[in-house]
Amino acid sequence: MSNQRVAVFRKANFNAAHRLNNPAWTEEENSRIFGKCNLPNYHGHNYELIVRVTGEVDPQTGYVVDLKWLNDLIERYVLEKFDHKNLNLDTEEFKNLNPSAENIAIVIYNILRGHLEATFDLKIRLYETERNFVEYPA
């Protein structure tokens, strides 16, 4: 059964506030481009995160990765960092990066990628709302 790759998924949720704003633009331009996402007092989302890890099944464990280990990784490096935070004000990652769903997904990918062996593929799906979500890498 070698070279058979399987994808495993772990879902997590976090709540965070953000404001989409480009400081190089005027208030009018920011408002026109970002709409309600540019409100000066921020707004929040109940994000749903789905982490997909793809790899070969370990013949000794029957796992691609231990899902408890993956859950703990997400808890420690993503949820503790972003849950119930204002992404613009409370996190280093978004001090100079607009916290759009796209950028949040890329940041989460980069955080988790460093903790996975190179033999695993990683994909992040982030729901900002029930109908709006992004995936990275595409």
Coordinates of N, CA, C and O in Angstrom, one line a residue:
M1 N 0.8 -1.2 0.0 CA 0.0 0.0 0.0 C 0.9 1.3 0.0 O 0.4 2.3 0.5
S2 N 2.1 1.2 -0.5 CA 2.9 2.4 -0.5 C 2.4 3.4 -1.6 O 1.8 3.0 -2.5
N3 N 2.8 4.6 -1.4 CA 2.4 5.7 -2.3 C 1.0 6.0 -2.4 O 0.5 6.6 -3.4
Q4 N 0.2 5.5 -1.5 CA -1.3 5.9 -1.5 C -1.4 7.1 -0.5 O -1.2 6.9 0.7
R5 N -1.8 8.2 -1.1 CA -1.9 9.4 -0.3 C -3.4 9.6 0.1 O -4.3 9.4 -0.6
V6 N -3.5 10.1 1.4 CA -4.9 10.3 1.9 C -4.9 11.7 2.5 O -3.8 12.1 3.1
A7 N -6.0 12.4 2.4 CA -6.1 13.7 3.0 C -6.9 13.5 4.3 O -8.0 12.9 4.3
V8 N -6.4 14.1 5.4 CA -7.1 14.2 6.6 C -7.4 15.7 6.9 O -6.7 16.6 6.5
F9 N -8.5 15.9 7.6 CA -9.0 17.3 7.9 C -9.3 17.5 9.4 O -9.8 16.5 10.1
R10 N -9.0 18.7 9.8 CA -9.3 19.0 11.2 C -10.0 20.4 11.1 O -9.5 21.3 10.5
K11 N -11.1 20.5 11.8 CA -11.9 21.8 11.8 C -11.8 22.4 13.1 O -11.8 21.8 14.2
A12 N -11.7 23.8 13.1 CA -11.6 24.6 14.3 C -12.3 25.9 14.1 O -12.6 26.3 12.9
N13 N -12.7 26.5 15.2 CA -13.4 27.8 15.1 C -12.7 28.8 15.9 O -12.1 28.5 17.0
F14 N -12.7 30.1 15.5 CA -12.2 31.2 16.3 C -13.0 32.4 16.0 O -13.5 32.6 14.9
N15 N -13.0 33.3 16.9 CA -13.7 34.6 16.8 C -12.7 35.7 16.8 O -11.8 35.7 17.7
A16 N -12.8 36.6 15.9 CA -11.8 37.7 15.8 C -12.5 38.9 15.2 O -13.3 38.8 14.3
A17 N -11.9 40.1 15.6 CA -12.3 41.3 15.0 C -11.2 41.8 14.0 O -10.1 41.4 14.2
H18 N -11.6 42.6 13.0 CA -10.7 43.2 12.1 C -11.3 44.4 11.4 O -12.5 44.6 11.5
R19 N -10.4 45.1 10.8 CA -10.8 46.2 9.9 C -9.9 46.2 8.7 O -8.7 46.1 8.8
L20 N -10.5 46.2 7.5 CA -9.8 46.2 6.3 C -9.5 47.7 6.0 O -10.5 48.5 5.9
N21 N -8.3 48.1 5.8 CA -8.0 49.5 5.6 C -6.6 49.6 5.0 O -5.7 48.9 5.4
N22 N -6.5 50.4 4.0 CA -5.1 50.7 3.4 C -4.7 52.1 3.8 O -5.4 53.1 3.3
P23 N -3.8 52.3 4.7 CA -3.4 53.6 5.1 C -2.9 54.5 4.0 O -2.9 55.8 4.2
A24 N -2.5 54.0 2.9 CA -2.1 54.9 1.8 C -3.3 55.5 1.0 O -3.1 56.4 0.2
W25 N -4.5 55.0 1.3 CA -5.6 55.5 0.6 C -6.4 56.5 1.5 O -6.3 56.5 2.7
T26 N -7.2 57.3 0.8 CA -8.1 58.2 1.6 C -9.2 57.4 2.3 O -9.5 56.3 1.9
E27 N -9.9 58.1 3.2 CA -11.0 57.5 3.9 C -12.1 57.1 2.9 O -12.7 56.0 3.0
E28 N -12.3 58.0 1.9 CA -13.4 57.7 0.9 C -13.0 56.5 0.1 O -13.9 55.6 -0.2
E29 N -11.8 56.4 -0.3 CA -11.4 55.2 -1.1 C -11.4 53.9 -0.3 O -11.9 52.9 -0.8
N30 N -11.0 54.0 1.0 CA -11.1 52.8 1.8 C -12.6 52.4 2.0 O -12.9 51.2 1.9
S31 N -13.4 53.3 2.2 CA -14.8 53.1 2.4 C -15.4 52.5 1.1 O -16.2 51.5 1.1
R32 N -15.1 53.0 0.0 CA -15.6 52.5 -1.3 C -15.1 51.1 -1.6 O -15.9 50.3 -2.0
I33 N -13.9 50.8 -1.3 CA -13.3 49.5 -1.6 C -13.7 48.4 -0.6 O -14.2 47.3 -1.0
F34 N -13.7 48.8 0.7 CA -13.9 47.8 1.7 C -15.3 47.8 2.3 O -15.6 46.9 3.1
G35 N -16.1 48.9 2.1 CA -17.4 49.0 2.6 C -17.5 48.8 4.1 O -16.7 49.4 4.8
K36 N -18.4 48.0 4.6 CA -18.6 47.8 6.0 C -17.4 47.2 6.7 O -17.2 47.3 7.9
C37 N -16.5 46.5 5.9 CA -15.3 46.0 6.5 C -14.3 47.0 6.9 O -13.2 46.7 7.5
N38 N -14.6 48.3 6.5 CA -13.7 49.4 6.9 C -14.2 50.2 8.0 O -13.6 51.3 8.3
L39 N -15.2 49.8 8.7 CA -15.8 50.6 9.8 C -14.7 50.9 10.8 O -13.9 50.0 11.2
P40 N -14.6 52.1 11.3 CA -13.4 52.5 12.1 C -13.4 51.8 13.5 O -12.3 51.7 14.1
N41 N -14.5 51.3 13.9 CA -14.5 50.6 15.2 C -14.5 49.1 15.1 O -14.8 48.3 16.0
Y42 N -14.1 48.6 13.8 CA -13.8 47.2 13.6 C -15.2 46.4 13.5 O -16.2 47.0 13.8
H43 N -15.1 45.2 13.2 CA -16.2 44.3 13.2 C -15.7 42.9 13.3 O -14.5 42.7 13.1
G44 N -16.5 41.9 13.6 CA -16.0 40.6 13.9 C -16.6 39.5 13.1 O -17.7 39.7 12.4
H45 N -15.9 38.4 13.1 CA -16.4 37.2 12.4 C -16.2 36.0 13.3 O -15.3 35.9 14.1
N46 N -17.1 35.0 13.1 CA -16.9 33.6 13.7 C -16.3 32.8 12.6 O -17.0 32.2 11.7
Y47 N -15.0 32.7 12.6 CA -14.3 32.0 11.5 C -14.3 30.5 11.7 O -14.3 30.0 12.8
E48 N -14.5 29.8 10.6 CA -14.3 28.4 10.6 C -13.1 28.0 9.8 O -13.0 28.4 8.7
L49 N -12.2 27.3 10.4 CA -10.9 26.9 9.8 C -10.9 25.4 9.6 O -11.3 24.6 10.5
I50 N -10.6 25.0 8.4 CA -10.4 23.6 8.1 C -9.0 23.4 7.6 O -8.5 24.1 6.6
V51 N -8.2 22.6 8.3 CA -6.8 22.3 8.0 C -6.8 20.9 7.3 O -7.3 20.0 7.9
R52 N -6.3 20.9 6.1 CA -6.1 19.6 5.4 C -4.7 19.2 5.3 O -3.9 20.0 4.8
V53 N -4.4 18.0 5.7 CA -3.0 17.5 5.6 C -3.1 16.2 4.7 O -3.9 15.3 5.0
T54 N -2.3 16.2 3.7 CA -2.2 15.1 2.8 C -0.9 14.4 2.9 O 0.1 15.1 2.8
G55 N -0.9 13.1 2.9 CA 0.3 12.3 3.0 C 0.1 10.8 2.9 O -1.1 10.4 2.7
E56 N 1.1 10.1 3.0 CA 1.0 8.6 2.9 C 0.6 8.1 4.3 O 1.0 8.7 5.3
V57 N -0.1 7.1 4.3 CA -0.5 6.4 5.6 C 0.7 5.7 6.2 O 1.3 4.9 5.5
D58 N 1.0 6.0 7.4 CA 2.0 5.3 8.1 C 1.6 3.8 8.4 O 0.6 3.6 9.0
P59 N 2.4 2.9 7.9 CA 2.0 1.5 8.1 C 1.9 1.0 9.5 O 1.2 0.1 9.9
Q60 N 2.7 1.7 10.4 CA 2.7 1.3 11.8 C 1.5 1.8 12.6 O 1.0 1.1 13.5
T61 N 1.0 3.0 12.2 CA -0.1 3.6 13.0 C -1.4 3.6 12.2 O -2.5 3.6 12.9
G62 N -1.3 3.5 10.9 CA -2.5 3.6 10.1 C -3.0 5.1 9.9 O -4.0 5.3 9.3
Y63 N -2.2 6.0 10.4 CA -2.5 7.5 10.3 C -1.7 8.1 9.2 O -0.5 7.7 9.0
V64 N -2.2 9.2 8.7 CA -1.4 10.2 7.9 C -0.7 11.0 9.0 O 0.6 11.1 9.0
V65 N -1.5 11.6 9.9 CA -0.9 12.3 11.1 C -2.0 12.0 12.2 O -3.1 11.8 11.9
D66 N -1.5 12.0 13.4 CA -2.4 11.9 14.5 C -3.3 13.1 14.6 O -2.8 14.2 14.8
L67 N -4.6 13.0 14.5 CA -5.5 14.1 14.5 C -5.5 14.8 15.9 O -5.7 16.1 15.9
K68 N -5.2 14.2 17.0 CA -5.0 14.8 18.3 C -3.8 15.8 18.2 O -3.9 16.9 18.7
W69 N -2.7 15.3 17.6 CA -1.5 16.1 17.4 C -1.8 17.3 16.6 O -1.4 18.5 16.9
L70 N -2.6 17.1 15.5 CA -2.9 18.2 14.6 C -3.8 19.2 15.3 O -3.6 20.4 15.2
N71 N -4.8 18.7 16.1 CA -5.7 19.6 16.9 C -4.8 20.4 17.9 O -5.0 21.7 18.0
D72 N -3.9 19.8 18.6 CA -3.1 20.5 19.5 C -2.2 21.6 18.8 O -2.0 22.7 19.3
L73 N -1.7 21.3 17.6 CA -0.9 22.2 16.8 C -1.8 23.5 16.5 O -1.3 24.6 16.6
I74 N -3.0 23.2 16.0 CA -3.9 24.3 15.7 C -4.2 25.2 16.9 O -4.2 26.4 16.8
E75 N -4.5 24.5 18.0 CA -4.8 25.2 19.2 C -3.7 26.1 19.6 O -3.9 27.3 19.9
R76 N -2.5 25.6 19.7 CA -1.3 26.3 20.2 C -0.9 27.4 19.3 O -0.6 28.5 19.8
Y77 N -0.8 27.2 18.0 CA -0.2 28.2 17.1 C -1.2 29.0 16.3 O -0.8 30.0 15.8
V78 N -2.5 28.7 16.4 CA -3.5 29.5 15.6 C -4.5 30.1 16.6 O -4.6 31.3 16.8
L79 N -5.2 29.2 17.3 CA -6.3 29.6 18.2 C -5.8 30.5 19.3 O -6.4 31.6 19.6
E80 N -4.7 30.1 20.0 CA -4.2 30.9 21.1 C -3.8 32.3 20.6 O -3.8 33.3 21.3
K81 N -3.4 32.4 19.4 CA -2.8 33.6 18.8 C -4.0 34.5 18.3 O -3.9 35.7 18.5
F82 N -5.0 33.9 17.7 CA -6.0 34.8 17.0 C -7.4 34.8 17.7 O -8.2 35.7 17.4
D83 N -7.8 33.8 18.5 CA -9.1 33.7 19.0 C -9.4 34.8 20.0 O -8.6 35.1 20.9
H84 N -10.6 35.5 19.8 CA -11.0 36.6 20.6 C -10.0 37.7 20.7 O -9.7 38.3 21.7
K85 N -9.4 38.0 19.5 CA -8.4 39.1 19.4 C -8.9 40.0 18.3 O -9.7 39.7 17.4
N86 N -8.4 41.3 18.4 CA -8.6 42.2 17.3 C -7.3 42.0 16.5 O -6.2 42.3 16.9
L87 N -7.5 41.4 15.3 CA -6.3 41.1 14.5 C -5.4 42.3 14.1 O -4.2 42.1 14.1
N88 N -6.0 43.4 13.9 CA -5.2 44.6 13.6 C -4.4 45.1 14.8 O -3.3 45.5 14.6
L89 N -5.0 45.0 16.0 CA -4.3 45.6 17.1 C -3.6 44.6 18.0 O -2.6 45.0 18.7
D90 N -4.0 43.4 18.1 CA -3.5 42.4 19.1 C -2.5 41.4 18.5 O -2.0 40.6 19.3
T91 N -2.3 41.4 17.2 CA -1.4 40.4 16.7 C -0.2 41.0 15.9 O -0.4 42.0 15.2
E92 N 0.9 40.4 16.0 CA 2.1 40.9 15.2 C 1.9 40.7 13.7 O 2.3 41.5 12.9
E93 N 1.3 39.6 13.4 CA 1.1 39.2 12.0 C 0.4 40.2 11.1 O 0.6 40.3 9.9
F94 N -0.5 40.9 11.8 CA -1.4 41.9 11.0 C -1.1 43.3 11.4 O -1.9 44.2 11.0
K95 N 0.0 43.6 12.0 CA 0.3 45.0 12.3 C 0.5 45.8 11.0 O 0.1 47.0 10.9
N96 N 1.1 45.2 10.0 CA 1.3 45.8 8.7 C 0.8 45.1 7.5 O 1.2 45.2 6.4
L97 N -0.2 44.2 7.8 CA -0.8 43.4 6.8 C -2.3 43.4 6.9 O -2.8 43.1 8.0
N98 N -3.0 43.8 5.9 CA -4.5 43.8 5.9 C -5.1 42.5 6.3 O -4.8 41.5 5.6
P99 N -5.8 42.3 7.3 CA -6.3 41.0 7.7 C -7.6 40.5 7.0 O -8.6 40.2 7.5
S100 N -7.4 40.5 5.6 CA -8.5 39.9 4.8 C -8.5 38.4 5.0 O -7.5 37.8 5.5
A101 N -9.6 37.8 4.6 CA -9.6 36.3 4.7 C -8.5 35.6 4.0 O -7.8 34.7 4.5
E102 N -8.1 36.2 2.8 CA -7.0 35.7 2.0 C -5.7 35.7 2.8 O -5.0 34.7 2.9
N103 N -5.4 36.9 3.4 CA -4.2 37.0 4.1 C -4.2 36.2 5.4 O -3.1 35.7 5.8
I104 N -5.3 36.1 6.1 CA -5.4 35.3 7.3 C -5.1 33.8 6.9 O -4.3 33.1 7.6
A105 N -5.6 33.3 5.8 CA -5.4 31.9 5.4 C -3.9 31.7 5.1 O -3.3 30.7 5.5
I106 N -3.3 32.7 4.4 CA -1.8 32.6 4.1 C -1.0 32.6 5.4 O -0.1 31.8 5.5
V107 N -1.3 33.4 6.3 CA -0.6 33.5 7.6 C -0.7 32.2 8.4 O 0.3 31.6 8.9
I108 N -1.9 31.6 8.4 CA -2.1 30.3 9.1 C -1.4 29.2 8.4 O -0.7 28.4 9.1
Y109 N -1.4 29.2 7.1 CA -0.6 28.2 6.4 C 0.9 28.3 6.7 O 1.5 27.3 7.0
N110 N 1.4 29.5 6.7 CA 2.8 29.7 7.0 C 3.2 29.3 8.4 O 4.3 28.7 8.7
I111 N 2.3 29.5 9.3 CA 2.5 29.1 10.7 C 2.6 27.6 10.8 O 3.5 27.0 11.4
L112 N 1.6 27.0 10.3 CA 1.5 25.5 10.4 C 2.5 24.8 9.5 O 3.0 23.7 9.9
R113 N 2.8 25.3 8.4 CA 3.7 24.6 7.4 C 5.0 24.3 8.1 O 5.7 23.3 7.9
G114 N 5.5 25.3 9.0 CA 6.8 25.1 9.6 C 6.8 24.0 10.7 O 7.9 23.6 11.2
H115 N 5.6 23.4 11.0 CA 5.5 22.3 12.0 C 5.2 21.0 11.3 O 5.1 20.0 12.1
L116 N 5.1 20.9 10.0 CA 4.9 19.7 9.3 C 6.1 19.2 8.5 O 6.8 20.1 8.0
E117 N 6.3 17.9 8.4 CA 7.4 17.4 7.6 C 7.1 17.8 6.1 O 5.9 17.9 5.7
A118 N 8.1 17.9 5.4 CA 8.0 18.3 4.0 C 7.3 17.3 3.1 O 6.7 17.7 2.1
T119 N 7.2 16.1 3.6 CA 6.5 15.1 2.8 C 4.9 15.3 2.8 O 4.2 14.7 2.1
F120 N 4.4 16.1 3.7 CA 3.0 16.4 3.8 C 2.6 17.6 3.0 O 3.4 18.6 3.0
D121 N 1.5 17.5 2.3 CA 0.9 18.7 1.7 C -0.1 19.3 2.7 O -0.7 18.6 3.5
L122 N -0.2 20.6 2.7 CA -1.1 21.4 3.6 C -2.0 22.3 2.8 O -1.5 22.9 1.8
K123 N -3.2 22.4 3.1 CA -4.2 23.3 2.5 C -5.0 23.9 3.7 O -5.4 23.2 4.6
I124 N -5.3 25.2 3.6 CA -6.1 25.9 4.6 C -7.3 26.3 3.9 O -7.3 27.0 2.8
R125 N -8.5 26.0 4.5 CA -9.8 26.6 4.1 C -10.3 27.4 5.2 O -10.4 26.9 6.3
L126 N -10.6 28.7 5.0 CA -11.1 29.6 6.0 C -12.4 30.2 5.6 O -12.5 30.9 4.6
Y127 N -13.4 29.9 6.4 CA -14.7 30.5 6.2 C -14.8 31.8 7.0 O -14.7 31.7 8.2
E128 N -15.0 32.9 6.4 CA -15.3 34.2 7.1 C -16.8 34.3 7.4 O -17.1 34.8 8.5
T129 N -17.6 33.8 6.5 CA -19.0 33.7 6.8 C -19.4 32.3 6.2 O -18.6 31.6 5.6
E130 N -20.7 32.0 6.4 CA -21.2 30.7 5.8 C -21.0 30.6 4.3 O -20.8 29.5 3.8
R131 N -21.1 31.8 3.7 CA -21.1 31.8 2.2 C -19.8 32.3 1.6 O -19.5 32.2 0.4
N132 N -18.9 32.8 2.4 CA -17.6 33.4 1.9 C -16.4 32.6 2.5 O -16.3 32.6 3.8
F133 N -15.6 32.0 1.7 CA -14.5 31.3 2.2 C -13.3 31.4 1.2 O -13.6 31.6 0.0
V134 N -12.1 31.1 1.7 CA -10.9 31.1 0.8 C -10.2 29.8 1.1 O -10.3 29.2 2.1
E135 N -9.3 29.5 0.1 CA -8.4 28.4 0.3 C -7.0 28.8 -0.1 O -6.8 29.5 -1.1
Y136 N -6.0 28.3 0.6 CA -4.6 28.5 0.3 C -3.8 27.3 0.6 O -4.0 26.7 1.7
P137 N -3.0 26.8 -0.2 CA -2.8 27.3 -1.6 C -4.0 27.0 -2.5 O -4.7 26.0 -2.2
A138 N -4.1 27.7 -3.6 CA -5.3 27.5 -4.5 C -5.0 26.3 -5.3 O -3.9 25.9 -5.6

